[in-house]
CSV table of C-alpha atoms in Angstrom, one decimal:
chain,number,residue,atom,x,y,z
A,367,MET,CA,72.0,1.9,-9.5
A,368,THR,CA,73.2,1.3,-6.0
A,369,VAL,CA,71.8,-1.3,-4.7
A,370,ARG,CA,71.6,-1.8,-0.3
A,371,VAL,CA,70.4,-5.4,0.1
A,372,ALA,CA,70.3,-6.4,4.1
A,373,VAL,CA,71.8,-10.1,5.2
A,374,ASP,CA,70.3,-11.8,8.1
A,375,ALA,CA,73.7,-13.0,9.6
A,376,LEU,CA,72.6,-15.6,11.9
A,377,GLY,CA,70.1,-16.7,9.2
A,378,GLY,CA,70.6,-20.7,8.7
A,379,ASP,CA,72.0,-23.8,9.5
A,380,HIS,CA,75.6,-22.9,8.2
A,381,ALA,CA,75.3,-19.6,9.9
A,382,PRO,CA,77.4,-17.2,10.4
A,383,ASP,CA,80.5,-18.7,8.3
A,384,GLU,CA,78.7,-19.4,4.9
A,385,VAL,CA,76.1,-16.9,4.6
A,386,VAL,CA,79.0,-14.1,5.7
A,387,ALA,CA,81.4,-15.2,2.7
A,388,GLY,CA,78.3,-14.9,0.3
A,389,ALA,CA,78.0,-11.7,0.9
A,390,VAL,CA,80.9,-11.0,0.6
A,391,ALA,CA,81.0,-13.1,-2.6
A,392,ALA,CA,77.8,-11.0,-3.9
A,393,ALA,CA,79.1,-7.7,-3.2
A,394,SER,CA,80.0,-5.0,-6.0
A,395,GLU,CA,80.3,-1.7,-7.7
A,396,THR,CA,76.3,-1.5,-7.9
A,397,LEU,CA,75.6,-4.5,-5.3
A,398,VAL,CA,76.5,-3.7,-1.3
A,399,PRO,CA,75.2,-6.4,1.0
A,400,VAL,CA,74.6,-5.0,4.9
A,401,LEU,CA,74.9,-7.5,7.3
A,402,PHE,CA,72.8,-8.0,10.1
A,403,GLY,CA,74.5,-9.8,13.3
A,404,PRO,CA,76.3,-10.2,16.7
A,405,ALA,CA,78.7,-7.1,17.6
A,406,GLY,CA,82.5,-8.2,17.0
A,407,LEU,CA,81.4,-11.1,14.4
A,408,ASP,CA,84.1,-10.4,10.9
A,409,ALA,CA,82.4,-8.8,8.0
A,410,HIS,CA,85.8,-8.4,6.2
A,411,GLY,CA,85.0,-5.1,5.4
A,412,LEU,CA,81.2,-5.3,5.0
A,413,GLU,CA,79.0,-2.9,6.7
A,414,LEU,CA,77.7,-4.6,10.3
A,415,VAL,CA,74.9,-3.5,11.9
A,416,ALA,CA,74.7,-5.1,15.2
A,417,CYS,CA,72.1,-6.7,16.8
A,418,SER,CA,71.9,-9.0,20.5
A,419,GLU,CA,69.5,-11.5,19.4
A,420,THR,CA,69.4,-14.3,17.0
A,421,ILE,CA,65.7,-16.3,16.1
A,422,GLY,CA,66.7,-20.2,16.0
A,423,MET,CA,65.0,-22.0,13.5
A,424,GLY,CA,62.5,-24.3,16.1
A,425,GLU,CA,61.0,-21.1,17.6
A,426,LYS,CA,57.7,-20.5,17.3
A,427,PRO,CA,57.9,-17.6,14.9
A,428,ALA,CA,55.2,-14.9,16.2
A,429,GLU,CA,56.4,-15.2,19.1
A,430,ALA,CA,59.8,-14.5,18.5
A,431,VAL,CA,59.6,-12.1,16.6
A,432,ARG,CA,57.6,-10.1,19.2
A,433,GLY,CA,60.1,-11.2,21.4
A,434,LYS,CA,63.6,-10.7,19.8
A,435,PRO,CA,63.4,-7.2,18.2
A,436,ASP,CA,67.0,-6.9,18.6
A,437,SER,CA,67.4,-10.2,16.5
A,438,SER,CA,69.2,-10.2,13.3
A,439,LEU,CA,66.2,-11.5,11.6
A,440,VAL,CA,63.7,-8.9,13.0
A,441,ARG,CA,66.1,-5.7,12.5
A,442,ALA,CA,67.1,-6.8,8.9
A,443,VAL,CA,63.5,-7.3,7.3
A,444,GLY,CA,62.4,-4.2,9.7
A,445,ALA,CA,65.2,-2.1,7.8
A,446,VAL,CA,63.4,-3.3,4.3
A,447,GLY,CA,60.6,-1.8,6.2
A,448,ALA,CA,62.4,1.8,7.1
A,449,GLY,CA,63.5,2.2,4.1
A,450,GLU,CA,67.6,2.0,5.0
A,451,VAL,CA,68.2,-1.2,2.6
A,452,ASP,CA,66.2,-1.8,-0.4
A,453,ALA,CA,65.4,-5.7,0.2
A,454,VAL,CA,66.6,-8.7,2.8
A,455,VAL,CA,67.8,-11.8,2.4
A,456,SER,CA,67.1,-14.3,5.4
A,457,ALA,CA,67.9,-17.8,5.5
A,458,GLY,CA,66.8,-18.3,8.6
A,459,ASN,CA,63.0,-19.2,10.4
A,460,THR,CA,60.9,-19.1,7.0
A,461,GLY,CA,57.6,-18.6,9.8
A,462,ALA,CA,59.3,-15.5,11.5
A,463,THR,CA,60.4,-14.3,8.2
A,464,LEU,CA,57.0,-14.1,7.2
A,465,ALA,CA,55.6,-12.4,10.3
A,466,ALA,CA,58.9,-10.2,10.6
A,467,SER,CA,57.5,-8.9,7.3
A,468,LEU,CA,54.1,-8.6,7.8
A,469,LEU,CA,54.6,-6.7,10.7
A,470,HIS,CA,57.4,-4.6,9.3
A,471,VAL,CA,57.4,-4.5,5.8
A,472,ARG,CA,53.2,-5.1,4.8
A,473,ARG,CA,51.0,-6.1,2.2
A,474,LEU,CA,50.7,-4.2,-0.6
A,475,PRO,CA,47.0,-2.9,-1.4
A,476,GLY,CA,44.6,-5.4,-2.2
A,477,VAL,CA,46.7,-8.0,-1.4
A,478,HIS,CA,45.5,-11.7,0.8
A,479,ARG,CA,48.3,-13.4,1.9
A,480,PRO,CA,52.6,-12.4,0.5
A,481,GLY,CA,53.4,-16.2,-1.5
A,482,ILE,CA,56.9,-17.1,-1.6
A,483,ALA,CA,57.8,-17.4,-5.7
A,484,ILE,CA,60.8,-19.8,-6.1
A,485,VAL,CA,62.4,-20.5,-9.8
A,486,ILE,CA,62.2,-24.4,-11.0
A,487,PRO,CA,65.0,-24.6,-13.5
A,488,SER,CA,63.2,-27.0,-15.8
A,489,ARG,CA,64.2,-28.9,-18.8
A,490,ARG,CA,63.3,-26.1,-21.4
A,491,GLY,CA,63.9,-23.0,-19.2
A,492,PRO,CA,62.9,-22.0,-16.1
A,493,THR,CA,59.1,-22.0,-14.2
A,494,VAL,CA,57.5,-20.5,-11.0
A,495,LEU,CA,56.0,-22.6,-8.3
A,496,ILE,CA,54.6,-20.0,-6.5
A,497,ASP,CA,53.4,-20.5,-3.2
A,498,ALA,CA,56.4,-22.7,-2.2
A,499,GLY,CA,55.7,-22.4,1.7
A,500,ALA,CA,54.3,-19.6,3.0
A,501,ASN,CA,50.8,-20.3,3.4
A,502,ALA,CA,50.6,-23.9,4.8
A,503,ASP,CA,46.3,-23.3,4.4
A,504,ALA,CA,44.8,-21.6,1.1
A,505,ARG,CA,41.6,-20.6,-0.3
A,506,PRO,CA,41.0,-20.6,-4.3
A,507,GLU,CA,41.1,-16.5,-4.2
A,508,HIS,CA,44.2,-16.8,-2.9
A,509,LEU,CA,45.3,-18.5,-5.0
A,510,VAL,CA,44.3,-16.8,-8.2
A,511,GLN,CA,46.0,-13.9,-6.7
A,512,PHE,CA,49.5,-15.9,-6.6
A,513,ALA,CA,48.9,-16.6,-9.8
A,514,HIS,CA,48.8,-12.7,-11.2
A,515,MET,CA,52.0,-12.9,-8.7
A,516,GLY,CA,53.6,-15.6,-10.3
A,517,VAL,CA,52.9,-13.9,-14.2
A,518,VAL,CA,54.1,-10.6,-12.9
A,519,PHE,CA,57.2,-12.3,-11.8
A,520,ALA,CA,58.5,-14.3,-15.3
A,521,GLN,CA,57.3,-11.0,-17.2
A,522,GLU,CA,59.4,-8.7,-15.6
A,523,LEU,CA,62.5,-11.4,-14.3
A,524,LEU,CA,61.9,-14.2,-16.8
A,525,GLU,CA,61.6,-11.8,-19.6
A,526,VAL,CA,57.9,-14.1,-20.9
A,527,SER,CA,55.9,-12.1,-22.7
A,528,GLU,CA,52.3,-14.5,-22.1
A,529,PRO,CA,53.0,-16.5,-19.2
A,530,VAL,CA,50.8,-19.8,-19.7
A,531,VAL,CA,49.6,-20.7,-16.2
A,532,ARG,CA,48.5,-23.9,-14.7
A,533,LEU,CA,47.7,-25.5,-10.9
A,534,LEU,CA,49.2,-27.7,-9.6
A,535,SER,CA,47.0,-31.1,-9.0
A,536,ILE,CA,46.8,-34.9,-8.6
A,537,GLY,CA,45.5,-35.1,-12.5
A,538,GLU,CA,44.8,-33.0,-15.6
A,539,GLU,CA,41.7,-33.4,-15.8
A,540,PRO,CA,39.4,-30.5,-14.2
A,541,GLU,CA,37.4,-32.8,-12.0
A,542,LYS,CA,40.7,-34.0,-10.7
A,543,GLY,CA,41.7,-32.7,-7.0
A,544,ASN,CA,40.3,-31.8,-3.5
A,545,GLN,CA,37.4,-28.9,-2.8
A,546,LEU,CA,41.0,-26.1,-2.7
A,547,THR,CA,42.3,-27.4,-6.6
A,548,LEU,CA,38.8,-27.7,-7.8
A,549,GLU,CA,37.1,-24.2,-6.5
A,550,ALA,CA,40.5,-23.2,-7.3
A,551,HIS,CA,40.5,-24.4,-10.9
A,552,ALA,CA,37.3,-22.6,-11.7
A,553,LEU,CA,38.4,-19.4,-10.1
A,554,LEU,CA,41.3,-19.2,-12.9
A,555,ALA,CA,39.6,-20.4,-15.8
A,556,GLU,CA,37.2,-17.2,-15.3
A,557,ALA,CA,40.1,-15.0,-14.6
A,558,ASP,CA,42.0,-12.6,-16.9
A,559,LEU,CA,44.6,-14.7,-17.3
A,560,ARG,CA,46.5,-17.2,-19.6
A,561,PHE,CA,45.5,-20.5,-17.6
A,562,GLU,CA,45.9,-24.0,-19.5
A,563,GLY,CA,44.6,-25.6,-16.8
A,564,ASN,CA,46.1,-28.5,-14.2
A,565,THR,CA,49.6,-30.1,-14.5
A,566,GLU,CA,51.2,-33.1,-12.2
A,567,GLY,CA,53.6,-32.6,-9.3
A,568,ARG,CA,55.8,-35.2,-12.8
A,569,SER,CA,55.7,-32.6,-15.0
A,570,LEU,CA,57.0,-30.1,-12.8
A,571,LEU,CA,61.2,-30.2,-14.6
A,572,GLU,CA,59.2,-30.3,-18.3
A,573,ARG,CA,58.0,-26.8,-17.8
A,574,GLU,CA,54.6,-27.3,-19.2
A,575,ALA,CA,53.4,-23.8,-18.1
A,576,ASP,CA,55.4,-20.2,-17.0
A,577,VAL,CA,53.7,-20.3,-13.9
A,578,VAL,CA,52.5,-23.1,-11.9
A,579,VAL,CA,49.8,-22.2,-8.6
A,580,CYS,CA,49.3,-24.0,-5.8
A,581,ASP,CA,48.8,-23.7,-1.5
A,582,GLY,CA,51.8,-23.5,0.4
A,583,PHE,CA,51.9,-26.9,1.8
A,584,THR,CA,51.1,-28.3,-1.6
A,585,GLY,CA,54.2,-26.1,-3.4
A,586,ASN,CA,56.7,-27.1,-0.2
A,587,VAL,CA,56.7,-30.8,-0.4
A,588,ALA,CA,57.2,-30.6,-4.3
A,589,LEU,CA,59.7,-28.4,-4.0
A,590,LYS,CA,62.0,-30.0,-1.4
A,591,THR,CA,61.0,-33.5,-3.3
A,592,LEU,CA,62.1,-32.4,-6.3
A,593,GLU,CA,65.7,-30.5,-4.6
A,594,GLY,CA,66.1,-34.0,-2.6
A,595,THR,CA,65.8,-36.2,-5.7
A,596,ILE,CA,68.3,-33.8,-8.0
A,597,ARG,CA,70.5,-34.1,-5.6
A,598,SER,CA,70.4,-37.9,-4.9
A,599,VAL,CA,70.7,-38.0,-8.9
A,600,LEU,CA,73.6,-35.5,-8.8
A,601,GLY,CA,75.2,-37.6,-5.8
A,602,ALA,CA,74.7,-40.8,-7.6
A,603,LEU,CA,76.1,-39.6,-10.8
A,604,ARG,CA,79.1,-38.6,-9.8
A,605,ASP,CA,79.6,-42.1,-7.8
A,606,GLU,CA,79.4,-44.1,-10.6
A,607,VAL,CA,81.4,-41.7,-12.8
A,608,SER,CA,84.4,-42.3,-9.9
A,609,ALA,CA,83.8,-46.2,-9.4
A,610,SER,CA,86.4,-47.6,-12.2
A,611,ARG,CA,89.2,-46.5,-13.7
A,612,ARG,CA,86.9,-47.1,-17.1
A,613,ALA,CA,84.2,-45.0,-15.8
A,614,ARG,CA,86.1,-42.0,-13.9
A,615,PHE,CA,87.8,-41.8,-18.1
A,616,GLY,CA,84.0,-41.6,-19.5
A,617,GLY,CA,83.3,-39.3,-16.5
A,618,LEU,CA,86.6,-36.8,-17.9
A,619,LEU,CA,84.9,-37.0,-21.1
A,620,ALA,CA,81.0,-36.4,-20.5
A,621,ARG,CA,82.8,-33.5,-17.7
A,622,PRO,CA,81.7,-30.4,-19.7
A,623,ALA,CA,77.8,-31.8,-20.0
A,624,ALA,CA,77.5,-32.8,-16.2
A,625,ARG,CA,79.1,-29.5,-15.0
A,626,ARG,CA,76.2,-27.7,-17.3
A,627,LEU,CA,73.7,-30.2,-16.3
A,628,ARG,CA,74.7,-29.3,-12.3
A,629,ALA,CA,75.0,-25.6,-12.8
A,630,ARG,CA,71.8,-26.4,-14.1
A,631,LEU,CA,69.5,-28.3,-12.1
A,632,ASP,CA,71.5,-27.4,-8.3
A,633,PRO,CA,69.1,-25.4,-6.1
A,634,ASP,CA,72.1,-23.0,-5.5
A,635,THR,CA,71.7,-21.5,-9.0
A,636,TYR,CA,68.4,-19.5,-7.7
A,637,GLY,CA,69.4,-19.4,-3.7
A,638,GLY,CA,66.1,-18.4,-2.7
A,639,GLY,CA,62.4,-17.2,-3.5
A,640,TYR,CA,60.9,-14.2,-3.8
A,641,LEU,CA,58.2,-13.4,-0.7
A,642,LEU,CA,55.8,-11.5,-3.0
A,643,GLY,CA,52.4,-9.6,-1.9
A,644,LEU,CA,54.9,-6.9,0.3
A,645,ARG,CA,55.5,-3.0,0.0
A,646,GLY,CA,58.7,-4.4,0.4
A,647,LEU,CA,61.3,-7.1,-1.6
A,648,VAL,CA,62.1,-10.1,0.9
A,649,VAL,CA,64.2,-13.2,-0.6
A,650,ILE,CA,63.8,-15.9,1.8
A,651,ALA,CA,66.8,-18.9,1.0
A,652,HIS,CA,67.0,-22.1,1.5
A,653,GLY,CA,67.7,-22.7,5.5
A,654,SER,CA,71.3,-25.0,4.1
A,655,SER,CA,71.9,-22.2,2.1
A,656,SER,CA,75.9,-22.5,1.5
A,657,ARG,CA,78.5,-19.7,0.9
A,658,THR,CA,77.0,-19.7,-3.6
A,659,ALA,CA,72.8,-20.3,-2.5
A,660,ILE,CA,73.9,-17.3,-0.5
A,661,ALA,CA,75.6,-14.9,-2.9
A,662,ASN,CA,72.9,-15.8,-5.7
A,663,ALA,CA,70.2,-15.0,-3.2
A,664,THR,CA,71.7,-11.6,-2.2
A,665,ARG,CA,72.3,-10.8,-6.1
A,666,MET,CA,68.1,-12.3,-6.7
A,667,ALA,CA,67.5,-9.3,-4.8
A,668,ALA,CA,69.1,-6.8,-6.1
A,669,ARG,CA,67.4,-7.7,-10.1
A,670,GLY,CA,64.1,-7.6,-7.5
A,671,VAL,CA,64.9,-4.1,-6.9
A,672,GLU,CA,66.5,-3.1,-10.7
A,673,HIS,CA,63.4,-4.6,-12.1
A,674,ARG,CA,61.3,-2.7,-9.3
A,675,LEU,CA,59.4,-5.8,-9.2
A,676,VAL,CA,57.6,-4.1,-6.1
A,677,GLU,CA,56.5,-1.3,-7.7
A,678,ARG,CA,55.0,-3.2,-10.8
A,679,LEU,CA,53.4,-6.0,-9.1
A,680,ALA,CA,51.7,-2.6,-7.1
A,681,ALA,CA,50.5,-1.4,-10.4
A,682,ARG,CA,49.1,-4.5,-12.3
A,683,LEU,CA,47.4,-6.3,-9.3
A,684,PRO,CA,44.3,-6.6,-9.7
A,685,THR,CA,42.4,-4.8,-7.0
A,686,GLU,CA,40.4,-6.7,-4.5
A,687,ARG,CA,39.0,-5.8,-1.2
A,688,ARG,CA,41.9,-6.9,1.7
A,689,GLU,CA,41.7,-9.4,4.7
A,690,PRO,CA,42.1,-8.0,7.7
A,691,ALA,CA,44.7,-8.2,10.6
A,692,ASP,CA,48.8,-8.1,9.6
A,693,VAL,CA,49.7,-8.7,12.6
A,694,PRO,CA,52.2,-12.0,13.4
A,695,GLY,CA,50.2,-14.2,16.0
A,696,GLU,CA,47.0,-13.6,13.5
A,697,THR,CA,48.1,-15.2,10.5
A,698,PRO,CA,48.1,-18.7,10.8
A,699,ASP,CA,49.3,-20.3,8.4
A,700,ARG,CA,52.9,-20.5,8.0
A,701,SER,CA,56.1,-22.3,7.1
């Protein structure tokens, strides 16, 4: 099976050089990255779809998507909706990626809101965090649907047979939290899920659950806090082992363990997250993505296609009444 993945060459802080390098690194006999970027871009042998516009990280998503139809981001996402590629990866403007996806790929039947599912490398194995930033505002029923989508993700890609679901809150007790979490807790307890109550932010790296559900504002703050803390700790460790001759000698002995720890905790290892709930596969990469992160995000997109993640979500999500308005500009929550 050959998987074609559209890659937004102009998305991210280090585009296009790091994005192109990452796409080249991910290419294989079964994975074919297709770059979307300006004419004349050195694609290093990859297929290039020429685009005349780009969407900046600070632009208003709905306006940018409507006003720049020939941008690399919109064209790459549109290629998924048109069936020209199997998946898309972008490290560009997250809100614009969401708006373009709602316009060109569209939601699965019955899905209220798409949610970003991120894999957190906890100490005892990976945990799915959803929503990690697509919906700054959400309702309790949205969180229940995020939980169902996270369960399918955990089952299909992480091979967890009966995923445990928890709700991210400020305390483990059911009565802890704001109005959203209190109402979501009650709905999750009644849902057909293996729901085991609340979890706190301090436990995200301990794997108290296979799926942790929250609104996009909370999830994005938690995710960026974790990523910043991990990078700071790994950087401090690197500085300490090079501080003196004795420390350097100890560092040599600990280097294999340190490399394994870095490989497990580094956000670049996973590269990005799936925007679940759409009719096609969209992967949102970090805005600061390196070539390693882009390569891993592209491979992640291919794995989602190979595991038929979209089709399995469509088949297994509980059917509910769908909310109106798929059109960007009518969707107020974005990251």
